[in-house]
């Protein structure tokens, strides 16, 4: 008797005849789920019909392929356009992933609003919310006009007919986990449903030249098929992330066939929807204390974008045998390592103190360039000496206490200069490579070779 079910990896979609603890393709544990088989029958079928053909396709020479620049449509949001590589490429398939409640629907509704204001016809399909709920959200965001159509539907075969009839320029599918195809027997959100639905959407996007935005939820437990299954099918993958309790949100490009993936867009969740944050550094440094010890401004890179943020440390005498250490927003082990460096190389008795390190503003940053600022924040708090508030610090710290070079020093210094900082402490090797004339009279640059030099400047 033919076997009717197969096992699929929830993460990467790998298919197997038997259950396995670890996926051999993506090496994730406990990701196999049982679903009706059938993924392979379709490919066999197409293979069969192909072999009947007489004239095969002819490959083209690279020089003969027209390289005209593709047209781009602005979303009306510069932060989003940048992540997309300069705007939407018509006919592309864009996946917007993120935790539930992070603001994916809000972002896409705002994009709809801005596109419809440009006179584009848009179809927003929601499988999660009723029309009334969408209306309520739209009212918060503001006036909407133009040809903006809404549909509550989860059967993708019905949706396809509506799309072919209405011929919109942009379609939003919110979310892929709620969609299903009649011919696939497993539940919505399962690996095979998600894959088949995306397949159909891809045919629609490429065949009709319609831009399709797909919303995909990522869950920790992964009960629902993670959007990773569809990452390789779509043109662009964007992840919307951020702390739900903090108001800022970061849109990050993970894959982009039409641009670089080094870019991020920063948004802030407000009462009236998402607002662009054009200058994230200013946003992160808002409400900074003056003349407080233990606070140092650091410069980290998010892709190609420098962001200034405040690193805070609180070092207090410990009452416990084993001192307490915490790190919020940065790597705990890295903080421990840096404290060990201070203890050994600078003869500071960190072992007798509790230490709490925090990146203000709820930002998460693990860049090694933050090392020097963490070290200075710790020492500043330990000695109760405030660091000059107009100083920016960056540099990686090695185990022997040396300050090592970091990438993109020029951009970091320029960002500090742009925001009116007067002094910058950076690795000596980076300083030697910088064109000093540009900065003369605008910002004082101090190169340091090891941690002791840096503490001396304090
Ligand atoms: P939503 O877009 O529904 O998230 P997702 O589609 O990713 O699940 O956004 C949900 C959150 O955003 C919700 O907790 C409320 C908040 N929000 C605002 O703070 N202001 C607003 O104007 C809107 C529309 C939502
Ligand atoms: Mg939503």
CSV table of C-alpha atoms and ligand atoms in Angstrom, one decimal:
chain,number,residue,atom,x,y,z
A,1,UNK,CA,0.0,0.0,0.0
A,2,UNK,CA,1.3,3.5,-0.9
A,3,UNK,CA,2.4,5.6,2.1
A,4,UNK,CA,0.2,8.6,2.4
A,5,UNK,CA,2.1,10.7,4.9
A,6,UNK,CA,5.7,12.1,5.1
A,7,UNK,CA,7.7,13.9,7.7
A,8,UNK,CA,8.7,17.5,7.0
A,9,UNK,CA,11.2,19.7,8.8
A,10,UNK,CA,9.4,22.7,10.1
A,11,UNK,CA,12.4,24.9,9.6
A,12,UNK,CA,13.7,24.1,6.1
A,13,UNK,CA,11.0,21.9,4.6
A,14,UNK,CA,13.2,18.8,4.2
A,15,UNK,CA,11.1,15.8,3.5
A,16,UNK,CA,11.7,12.4,5.0
A,17,UNK,CA,9.9,9.1,5.0
A,18,UNK,CA,10.5,8.5,8.7
A,19,UNK,CA,10.7,10.8,11.7
A,20,UNK,CA,14.0,12.0,12.8
A,21,UNK,CA,15.3,13.8,15.9
A,22,UNK,CA,17.7,16.1,13.9
A,23,UNK,CA,17.1,17.4,10.5
A,24,UNK,CA,20.0,16.3,8.2
A,25,UNK,CA,19.6,19.4,6.1
A,26,UNK,CA,19.5,22.3,8.5
A,27,UNK,CA,20.7,20.5,11.7
A,28,UNK,CA,17.8,21.7,13.8
A,29,UNK,CA,16.5,19.4,16.5
A,30,UNK,CA,12.9,18.3,17.0
A,31,UNK,CA,11.5,20.0,13.9
A,32,UNK,CA,9.9,17.1,12.2
A,33,UNK,CA,6.1,17.0,11.8
A,34,UNK,CA,3.9,14.5,10.0
A,35,UNK,CA,1.9,15.7,7.1
A,36,UNK,CA,0.2,14.2,4.1
A,37,UNK,CA,2.7,13.4,1.4
A,38,UNK,CA,2.4,14.7,-2.1
A,39,UNK,CA,5.2,17.2,-2.4
A,40,UNK,CA,6.9,15.0,-5.0
A,41,UNK,CA,4.0,13.9,-7.2
A,42,UNK,CA,3.8,17.3,-8.8
A,43,UNK,CA,7.4,17.4,-9.8
A,44,UNK,CA,7.2,14.0,-11.3
A,45,UNK,CA,4.2,15.1,-13.3
A,46,UNK,CA,5.9,18.2,-14.8
A,47,UNK,CA,9.0,16.1,-15.6
A,48,UNK,CA,6.8,13.8,-17.5
A,49,UNK,CA,5.2,16.5,-19.6
A,50,UNK,CA,8.5,18.1,-20.4
A,51,UNK,CA,10.0,15.0,-21.9
A,52,UNK,CA,7.3,15.0,-24.6
A,53,UNK,CA,8.5,18.3,-26.1
A,54,UNK,CA,10.6,18.4,-29.2
A,55,UNK,CA,12.3,21.8,-29.2
A,56,UNK,CA,14.0,22.6,-26.0
A,57,UNK,CA,14.6,26.1,-24.5
A,58,UNK,CA,17.6,28.0,-25.8
A,59,UNK,CA,20.1,29.6,-23.3
A,60,UNK,CA,21.0,33.2,-23.8
A,61,UNK,CA,24.4,34.9,-23.8
A,62,UNK,CA,25.0,37.3,-20.9
A,63,UNK,CA,25.9,40.1,-23.3
A,64,UNK,CA,22.6,39.7,-25.1
A,65,UNK,CA,20.5,40.0,-22.0
A,66,UNK,CA,19.1,43.6,-21.7
A,67,UNK,CA,20.5,45.2,-18.6
A,68,UNK,CA,18.0,48.1,-18.4
A,69,UNK,CA,17.6,49.4,-14.9
A,70,UNK,CA,14.4,48.0,-13.4
A,71,UNK,CA,11.7,50.5,-12.5
A,72,UNK,CA,11.3,51.2,-8.8
A,73,UNK,CA,8.2,52.4,-7.0
A,74,UNK,CA,8.7,54.4,-3.8
A,75,UNK,CA,6.7,53.2,-0.8
A,76,UNK,CA,6.6,56.7,0.5
A,77,UNK,CA,8.8,55.6,3.4
A,78,UNK,CA,12.5,56.3,2.9
A,79,UNK,CA,13.5,53.8,5.7
A,80,UNK,CA,11.6,51.1,3.9
A,81,UNK,CA,12.8,52.1,0.4
A,82,UNK,CA,16.4,51.9,1.6
A,83,UNK,CA,15.9,48.3,2.9
A,84,UNK,CA,14.2,47.3,-0.3
A,85,UNK,CA,17.2,48.6,-2.3
A,86,UNK,CA,15.6,51.8,-3.5
A,87,UNK,CA,11.9,51.0,-3.7
A,88,UNK,CA,9.6,48.2,-4.8
A,89,UNK,CA,10.5,46.3,-8.0
A,90,UNK,CA,7.1,45.6,-9.7
A,91,UNK,CA,6.3,41.9,-9.8
A,92,UNK,CA,8.5,41.0,-6.9
A,93,UNK,CA,7.5,38.8,-4.0
A,94,UNK,CA,8.4,40.3,-0.6
A,95,UNK,CA,8.2,38.5,2.7
A,96,UNK,CA,7.8,40.5,5.9
A,97,UNK,CA,8.5,38.3,8.9
A,98,UNK,CA,8.4,39.0,12.6
A,99,UNK,CA,7.0,38.2,15.9
A,100,UNK,CA,3.2,38.6,16.4
A,101,UNK,CA,2.3,42.1,17.5
A,102,UNK,CA,5.4,43.7,16.3
A,103,UNK,CA,3.6,45.9,13.7
A,104,UNK,CA,3.8,44.1,10.4
A,105,UNK,CA,0.1,44.7,9.6
A,106,UNK,CA,0.5,48.3,10.6
A,107,UNK,CA,3.5,48.8,8.4
A,108,UNK,CA,1.9,47.3,5.4
A,109,UNK,CA,-1.3,49.2,5.9
A,110,UNK,CA,0.7,52.4,5.9
A,111,UNK,CA,2.4,51.3,2.7
A,112,UNK,CA,-1.0,50.7,1.2
A,113,UNK,CA,-2.1,54.1,2.2
A,114,UNK,CA,1.0,55.8,0.6
A,115,UNK,CA,0.8,53.7,-2.6
A,116,UNK,CA,-2.9,54.4,-3.0
A,117,UNK,CA,-2.2,58.1,-2.6
A,118,UNK,CA,0.1,57.7,-5.7
A,119,UNK,CA,-2.9,56.3,-7.6
A,120,UNK,CA,-2.0,52.6,-7.4
A,121,UNK,CA,-4.7,50.0,-7.1
A,122,UNK,CA,-4.1,47.8,-4.1
A,123,UNK,CA,-5.8,44.7,-2.7
A,124,UNK,CA,-5.3,43.9,1.0
A,125,UNK,CA,-6.2,40.4,1.9
A,126,UNK,CA,-6.5,39.6,5.6
A,127,UNK,CA,-7.0,36.1,7.0
A,128,UNK,CA,-6.5,37.3,10.6
A,129,UNK,CA,-8.7,40.3,11.1
A,130,UNK,CA,-12.2,41.3,10.2
A,131,UNK,CA,-12.9,44.2,8.0
A,132,UNK,CA,-14.1,46.2,11.1
A,133,UNK,CA,-10.7,45.6,12.8
A,134,UNK,CA,-8.9,46.7,9.8
A,135,UNK,CA,-11.1,49.8,9.6
A,136,UNK,CA,-10.3,50.6,13.2
A,137,UNK,CA,-6.6,50.3,12.6
A,138,UNK,CA,-6.8,52.4,9.5
A,139,UNK,CA,-8.6,55.1,11.4
A,140,UNK,CA,-5.7,55.3,13.8
A,141,UNK,CA,-3.2,55.7,11.0
A,142,UNK,CA,-5.1,58.4,9.2
A,143,UNK,CA,-7.1,59.3,6.1
A,144,UNK,CA,-7.1,56.7,3.4
A,145,UNK,CA,-8.3,57.2,-0.2
A,146,UNK,CA,-7.8,56.0,-3.7
A,147,UNK,CA,-8.3,52.4,-4.9
A,148,UNK,CA,-7.7,50.5,-1.7
A,149,UNK,CA,-9.7,47.3,-1.6
A,150,UNK,CA,-10.0,44.9,1.4
A,151,UNK,CA,-10.9,41.3,1.4
A,152,UNK,CA,-11.2,38.8,4.3
A,153,UNK,CA,-10.5,35.4,2.9
A,154,UNK,CA,-8.3,32.5,3.6
A,155,UNK,CA,-8.8,30.2,0.6
A,156,UNK,CA,-6.0,31.0,-1.8
A,157,UNK,CA,-7.8,29.6,-4.9
A,158,UNK,CA,-10.6,32.0,-4.3
A,159,UNK,CA,-8.1,34.8,-3.7
A,160,UNK,CA,-6.4,34.0,-7.0
A,161,UNK,CA,-9.6,34.5,-8.9
A,162,UNK,CA,-10.3,37.8,-7.2
A,163,UNK,CA,-6.7,39.0,-8.0
A,164,UNK,CA,-7.1,38.0,-11.7
A,165,UNK,CA,-10.4,39.7,-11.9
A,166,UNK,CA,-9.5,42.9,-10.1
A,167,UNK,CA,-6.0,43.2,-11.5
A,168,UNK,CA,-4.4,45.3,-8.7
A,169,UNK,CA,-0.8,46.5,-8.9
A,170,UNK,CA,0.0,45.4,-5.3
A,171,UNK,CA,-1.4,42.6,-3.2
A,172,UNK,CA,-0.9,42.1,0.5
A,173,UNK,CA,-1.4,38.7,2.1
A,174,UNK,CA,-1.7,38.9,5.8
A,175,UNK,CA,-0.6,36.3,6.8
A,176,UNK,CA,0.6,33.3,4.9
A,177,UNK,CA,0.0,31.0,7.9
A,178,UNK,CA,-3.7,31.5,7.6
A,179,UNK,CA,-3.9,30.7,3.9
A,180,UNK,CA,-4.8,27.3,2.5
A,181,UNK,CA,-5.2,25.6,-0.8
A,182,UNK,CA,-8.0,23.2,-1.3
A,183,UNK,CA,-5.9,20.6,-3.0
A,184,UNK,CA,-3.5,20.3,-0.1
A,185,UNK,CA,-5.1,18.3,2.7
A,186,UNK,CA,-3.0,19.5,5.7
A,187,UNK,CA,-4.0,22.3,8.0
A,188,UNK,CA,-3.3,26.0,7.2
A,189,UNK,CA,0.2,27.0,8.5
A,190,UNK,CA,1.7,23.6,7.9
A,191,UNK,CA,4.8,23.2,5.8
A,192,UNK,CA,3.1,21.9,2.7
A,193,UNK,CA,0.3,24.5,2.8
A,194,UNK,CA,2.7,27.4,3.3
A,195,UNK,CA,4.9,26.1,0.5
A,196,UNK,CA,2.1,25.5,-2.0
A,197,UNK,CA,0.5,28.8,-1.2
A,198,UNK,CA,3.7,30.7,-1.7
A,199,UNK,CA,4.2,28.8,-5.0
A,200,UNK,CA,0.8,30.0,-6.2
A,201,UNK,CA,1.6,33.5,-5.1
A,202,UNK,CA,4.9,33.4,-6.9
A,203,UNK,CA,3.1,32.4,-10.1
A,204,UNK,CA,0.7,35.3,-9.8
A,205,UNK,CA,3.5,37.7,-9.0
A,206,UNK,CA,5.7,36.7,-11.9
A,207,UNK,CA,2.9,35.9,-14.4
A,208,UNK,CA,0.9,39.1,-13.9
A,209,UNK,CA,3.6,41.5,-12.8
A,210,UNK,CA,1.9,42.1,-9.5
A,211,UNK,CA,3.9,43.0,-6.4
A,212,UNK,CA,3.0,40.7,-3.6
A,213,UNK,CA,3.8,41.4,0.1
A,214,UNK,CA,3.5,38.3,2.3
A,215,UNK,CA,3.3,38.6,6.1
A,216,UNK,CA,4.8,35.6,8.0
A,217,UNK,CA,4.8,35.1,11.7
A,218,UNK,CA,7.8,33.6,13.4
A,219,UNK,CA,7.1,31.8,16.6
A,220,UNK,CA,9.6,30.5,19.1
A,221,UNK,CA,8.1,27.1,19.5
A,222,UNK,CA,7.5,26.9,15.8
A,223,UNK,CA,4.0,25.3,15.9
A,224,UNK,CA,3.4,27.2,12.7
A,225,UNK,CA,5.7,26.7,9.8
A,226,UNK,CA,8.4,29.3,10.1
A,227,UNK,CA,8.8,31.6,7.1
A,228,UNK,CA,12.2,30.1,6.7
A,229,UNK,CA,10.5,27.5,4.5
A,230,UNK,CA,9.6,30.2,2.1
A,231,UNK,CA,12.7,32.3,2.3
A,232,UNK,CA,14.2,30.7,-0.8
A,233,UNK,CA,11.1,31.1,-2.8
A,234,UNK,CA,10.6,34.9,-2.5
A,235,UNK,CA,12.7,37.7,-3.9
A,236,UNK,CA,13.1,39.7,-0.7
A,237,UNK,CA,13.0,38.8,2.9
A,238,UNK,CA,12.6,41.5,5.5
A,239,UNK,CA,12.4,41.0,9.2
A,240,UNK,CA,10.7,43.4,11.5
A,241,UNK,CA,12.1,43.2,15.0
A,242,UNK,CA,12.4,45.1,18.2
A,243,UNK,CA,11.4,44.8,21.8
A,244,UNK,CA,7.7,44.9,22.2
A,245,UNK,CA,8.0,47.1,25.3
A,246,UNK,CA,10.3,49.6,23.6
A,247,UNK,CA,8.8,51.8,20.9
A,248,UNK,CA,11.4,51.5,18.2
A,249,UNK,CA,11.3,48.8,15.5
A,250,UNK,CA,14.1,47.7,13.2
A,251,UNK,CA,13.3,46.5,9.7
A,252,UNK,CA,16.2,44.4,8.5
A,253,UNK,CA,16.9,43.0,5.0
A,254,UNK,CA,17.8,39.3,5.2
A,255,UNK,CA,17.7,38.5,1.5
A,256,UNK,CA,17.3,40.8,-1.4
A,257,UNK,CA,17.5,39.9,-5.1
A,258,UNK,CA,17.4,43.6,-6.0
A,259,UNK,CA,19.7,45.2,-3.5
A,260,UNK,CA,22.0,44.8,-0.6
A,261,UNK,CA,21.0,43.2,2.7
A,262,UNK,CA,23.2,45.5,4.8
A,263,UNK,CA,20.6,48.1,5.3
A,264,UNK,CA,18.2,48.6,8.1
A,265,UNK,CA,15.2,50.9,8.5
A,266,UNK,CA,14.3,52.3,11.9
A,267,UNK,CA,10.7,53.1,12.9
A,268,UNK,CA,9.0,54.1,16.0
A,269,UNK,CA,5.6,52.8,17.1
A,270,UNK,CA,3.3,55.7,18.0
A,271,UNK,CA,-0.3,56.3,18.7
A,272,UNK,CA,-0.9,57.0,15.0
A,273,UNK,CA,1.0,54.0,13.6
A,274,UNK,CA,4.7,53.8,12.7
A,275,UNK,CA,6.8,56.8,12.2
A,276,UNK,CA,10.2,56.9,10.5
A,277,UNK,CA,13.2,57.6,12.6
A,278,UNK,CA,15.6,59.2,10.2
A,279,UNK,CA,18.3,59.8,12.8
A,280,UNK,CA,18.4,56.7,15.1
A,281,UNK,CA,21.4,58.1,17.0
A,282,UNK,CA,19.5,61.1,18.2
A,283,UNK,CA,16.6,58.9,19.1
A,284,UNK,CA,18.8,56.5,21.1
A,285,UNK,CA,20.6,59.2,23.0
A,286,UNK,CA,17.4,61.0,24.0
A,287,UNK,CA,17.1,61.8,27.7
A,288,UNK,CA,20.7,61.1,28.4
A,289,UNK,CA,21.8,62.0,31.9
A,290,UNK,CA,24.4,64.8,32.2
A,291,UNK,CA,27.6,64.3,34.2
A,292,UNK,CA,26.6,60.9,35.5
A,293,UNK,CA,29.3,58.3,36.1
A,294,UNK,CA,29.1,55.0,34.3
A,295,UNK,CA,27.6,56.3,31.1
A,296,UNK,CA,29.5,56.3,27.8
A,297,UNK,CA,28.4,57.0,24.3
A,298,UNK,CA,29.4,54.2,21.9
A,299,UNK,CA,29.2,53.9,18.1
A,300,UNK,CA,28.0,50.6,16.7
A,301,UNK,CA,27.3,49.7,13.1
A,302,UNK,CA,24.0,48.4,11.8
A,303,UNK,CA,24.8,47.2,8.4
A,304,UNK,CA,26.4,50.3,6.7
A,305,UNK,CA,24.7,52.7,9.2
A,306,UNK,CA,26.4,54.0,12.3
A,307,UNK,CA,24.3,54.3,15.4
A,308,UNK,CA,25.3,56.0,18.5
A,309,UNK,CA,24.1,54.6,21.7
A,310,UNK,CA,24.6,54.9,25.4
A,311,UNK,CA,26.3,52.2,27.3
A,312,UNK,CA,25.6,52.3,31.0
A,313,UNK,CA,27.3,50.4,33.8
A,314,UNK,CA,26.7,50.3,37.5
A,315,UNK,CA,29.4,48.9,39.7
A,316,UNK,CA,28.7,48.5,43.4
A,317,UNK,CA,30.3,46.8,46.3
A,318,UNK,CA,29.1,43.2,46.5
A,319,UNK,CA,27.5,41.6,49.6
A,320,UNK,CA,27.6,38.2,48.2
A,321,UNK,CA,30.3,35.6,47.9
A,322,UNK,CA,29.8,35.4,44.1
A,323,UNK,CA,29.3,38.9,42.8
A,324,UNK,CA,26.2,39.5,40.6
A,325,UNK,CA,26.7,40.4,37.0
A,326,UNK,CA,24.0,41.3,34.4
A,327,UNK,CA,24.1,42.5,30.8
A,328,UNK,CA,21.0,43.9,29.2
A,329,UNK,CA,21.2,44.5,25.4
A,330,UNK,CA,24.6,43.0,25.0
A,331,UNK,CA,26.4,39.7,25.5
A,332,UNK,CA,26.7,38.6,29.1
A,333,UNK,CA,29.8,36.5,28.5
A,334,UNK,CA,31.5,39.4,26.8
A,335,UNK,CA,30.9,41.6,29.8
A,336,UNK,CA,32.4,39.0,32.1
A,337,UNK,CA,35.4,38.7,29.8
A,338,UNK,CA,36.0,42.4,29.8
A,339,UNK,CA,35.8,42.5,33.5
A,340,UNK,CA,38.4,39.8,33.7
A,341,UNK,CA,40.6,41.9,31.4
A,342,UNK,CA,40.2,44.9,33.7
A,343,UNK,CA,41.1,42.7,36.7
A,344,UNK,CA,44.2,41.2,35.2
A,345,UNK,CA,45.6,43.9,33.0
A,346,UNK,CA,44.6,47.0,34.9
A,347,UNK,CA,44.8,45.6,38.5
A,348,UNK,CA,41.3,46.7,39.3
A,349,UNK,CA,39.6,44.5,41.8
A,350,UNK,CA,36.4,43.8,39.9
A,351,UNK,CA,35.8,40.6,41.8
A,352,UNK,CA,34.6,42.5,44.8
A,353,UNK,CA,31.9,44.3,43.0
A,354,UNK,CA,28.5,43.6,41.5
A,355,UNK,CA,28.2,45.0,37.9
A,356,UNK,CA,25.2,45.7,35.8
A,357,UNK,CA,25.7,46.7,32.2
A,358,UNK,CA,22.8,48.0,30.1
A,359,UNK,CA,22.4,49.5,26.6
A,360,UNK,CA,20.0,52.4,27.0
A,361,UNK,CA,16.9,52.5,24.8
A,362,UNK,CA,16.3,48.7,24.7
A,363,UNK,CA,18.6,48.3,21.7
A,364,UNK,CA,20.4,44.9,21.3
A,365,UNK,CA,23.9,45.1,20.1
A,366,UNK,CA,26.7,42.5,20.1
A,367,UNK,CA,29.3,44.3,18.1
A,368,UNK,CA,32.9,43.9,19.4
A,369,UNK,CA,33.4,47.7,18.7
A,370,UNK,CA,31.3,48.2,21.9
A,371,UNK,CA,34.0,46.7,24.0
A,372,UNK,CA,35.9,49.8,24.8
A,373,UNK,CA,32.8,51.7,25.7
A,374,UNK,CA,31.7,48.9,28.1
A,375,UNK,CA,35.2,48.9,29.7
A,376,UNK,CA,35.2,52.7,30.2
A,377,UNK,CA,31.6,52.7,31.5
A,378,UNK,CA,32.6,50.0,34.1
A,379,UNK,CA,35.7,52.0,35.2
A,380,UNK,CA,33.8,55.2,35.2
A,381,UNK,CA,31.2,53.8,37.6
A,382,UNK,CA,33.8,52.0,39.7
A,383,UNK,CA,35.8,55.2,40.3
A,384,UNK,CA,32.7,57.4,40.2
A,385,UNK,CA,34.3,59.6,37.5
A,386,UNK,CA,31.9,60.9,34.8
A,387,UNK,CA,33.1,60.6,31.2
A,388,UNK,CA,32.8,63.8,29.2
A,389,UNK,CA,29.4,63.8,27.7
A,390,UNK,CA,30.6,65.0,24.3
A,391,UNK,CA,32.8,62.0,23.8
A,392,UNK,CA,32.2,59.0,21.7
A,393,UNK,CA,34.1,55.8,22.2
A,394,UNK,CA,34.6,52.7,20.1
A,395,UNK,CA,37.1,49.9,19.7
A,396,UNK,CA,37.5,46.2,20.3
A,397,UNK,CA,39.3,45.0,23.4
A,398,UNK,CA,41.6,41.9,23.2
A,399,UNK,CA,42.4,39.5,26.0
A,400,UNK,CA,45.8,41.1,26.7
A,401,UNK,CA,44.1,44.5,27.1
A,402,UNK,CA,45.0,45.8,23.7
A,403,UNK,CA,42.6,47.9,21.7
A,404,UNK,CA,42.1,46.5,18.3
A,405,UNK,CA,41.0,48.0,15.1
A,406,UNK,CA,37.3,47.9,14.0
A,407,UNK,CA,35.8,48.3,10.6
A,408,UNK,CA,34.3,51.5,9.1
A,409,UNK,CA,36.0,53.9,11.5
A,410,UNK,CA,35.4,56.8,9.1
A,411,UNK,CA,31.7,56.4,9.1
A,412,UNK,CA,31.6,56.2,12.9
A,413,UNK,CA,33.6,59.3,13.4
A,414,UNK,CA,31.5,61.2,10.8
A,415,UNK,CA,28.4,60.2,12.6
A,416,UNK,CA,29.7,61.5,15.9
A,417,UNK,CA,30.8,64.7,14.3
A,418,UNK,CA,27.3,65.1,12.7
A,419,UNK,CA,25.7,64.9,16.1
A,420,UNK,CA,27.9,67.5,17.6
A,421,UNK,CA,30.3,65.4,19.6
A,422,UNK,CA,33.6,67.1,20.3
A,423,UNK,CA,35.9,64.1,21.0
A,424,UNK,CA,36.3,60.6,19.8
A,425,UNK,CA,38.3,57.8,21.5
A,426,UNK,CA,39.2,55.2,18.9
A,427,UNK,CA,41.8,52.5,18.3
A,428,UNK,CA,45.2,53.9,17.3
A,429,UNK,CA,45.4,51.8,14.2
A,430,UNK,CA,42.1,53.2,13.0
A,431,UNK,CA,43.3,56.7,13.7
A,432,UNK,CA,46.4,56.3,11.7
A,433,UNK,CA,44.4,55.3,8.7
A,434,UNK,CA,42.0,58.2,8.9
A,435,UNK,CA,42.4,61.3,6.7
A,436,UNK,CA,43.0,63.7,9.6
A,437,UNK,CA,42.6,67.0,7.7
A,438,UNK,CA,38.8,66.4,7.3
A,439,UNK,CA,38.3,66.3,11.0
A,440,UNK,CA,40.7,69.1,12.0
A,441,UNK,CA,39.0,71.7,14.2
A,442,UNK,CA,35.7,69.8,14.2
A,443,UNK,CA,36.3,66.8,16.4
A,444,UNK,CA,39.3,65.8,18.6
A,445,UNK,CA,40.5,62.3,17.8
A,446,UNK,CA,42.3,60.3,20.5
A,447,UNK,CA,43.9,57.1,19.4
A,448,UNK,CA,44.5,54.4,22.1
A,449,UNK,CA,46.6,51.3,22.0
A,450,UNK,CA,45.5,49.5,25.1
A,451,UNK,CA,42.9,49.7,27.9
A,452,UNK,CA,45.2,51.5,30.3
A,453,UNK,CA,45.7,54.4,27.8
A,454,UNK,CA,42.0,54.7,27.5
A,455,UNK,CA,41.4,54.7,31.3
A,456,UNK,CA,44.2,57.3,31.6
A,457,UNK,CA,42.1,59.7,29.4
A,458,UNK,CA,39.2,59.3,31.8
B,1,LIG,P1,0.2,44.8,14.3
B,1,LIG,O1,0.5,45.6,13.1
B,1,LIG,O2,-1.2,44.3,14.5
B,1,LIG,O3,1.2,43.6,14.5
B,1,LIG,P2,1.4,42.3,13.7
B,1,LIG,O4,0.6,42.5,12.4
B,1,LIG,O5,2.9,42.3,13.4
B,1,LIG,O6,0.9,41.2,14.5
B,1,LIG,O7,0.6,45.8,15.5
B,1,LIG,C1,0.2,45.5,16.8
B,1,LIG,C2,0.7,46.5,17.8
B,1,LIG,O8,1.0,47.8,17.4
B,1,LIG,C3,-0.4,46.5,18.9
B,1,LIG,O9,0.1,46.0,20.1
B,1,LIG,C4,-0.8,47.9,19.0
B,1,LIG,C5,0.3,48.7,18.4
B,1,LIG,N1,-0.1,49.9,17.6
B,1,LIG,C6,0.2,51.2,18.1
B,1,LIG,O10,0.9,51.3,19.1
B,1,LIG,N2,-0.2,52.3,17.4
B,1,LIG,C7,-0.9,52.2,16.2
B,1,LIG,O11,-1.3,53.2,15.6
B,1,LIG,C8,-1.3,50.9,15.8
B,1,LIG,C9,-2.1,50.7,14.5
B,1,LIG,C10,-0.9,49.8,16.5
B,2,LIG,MG1,-1.1,41.4,11.9
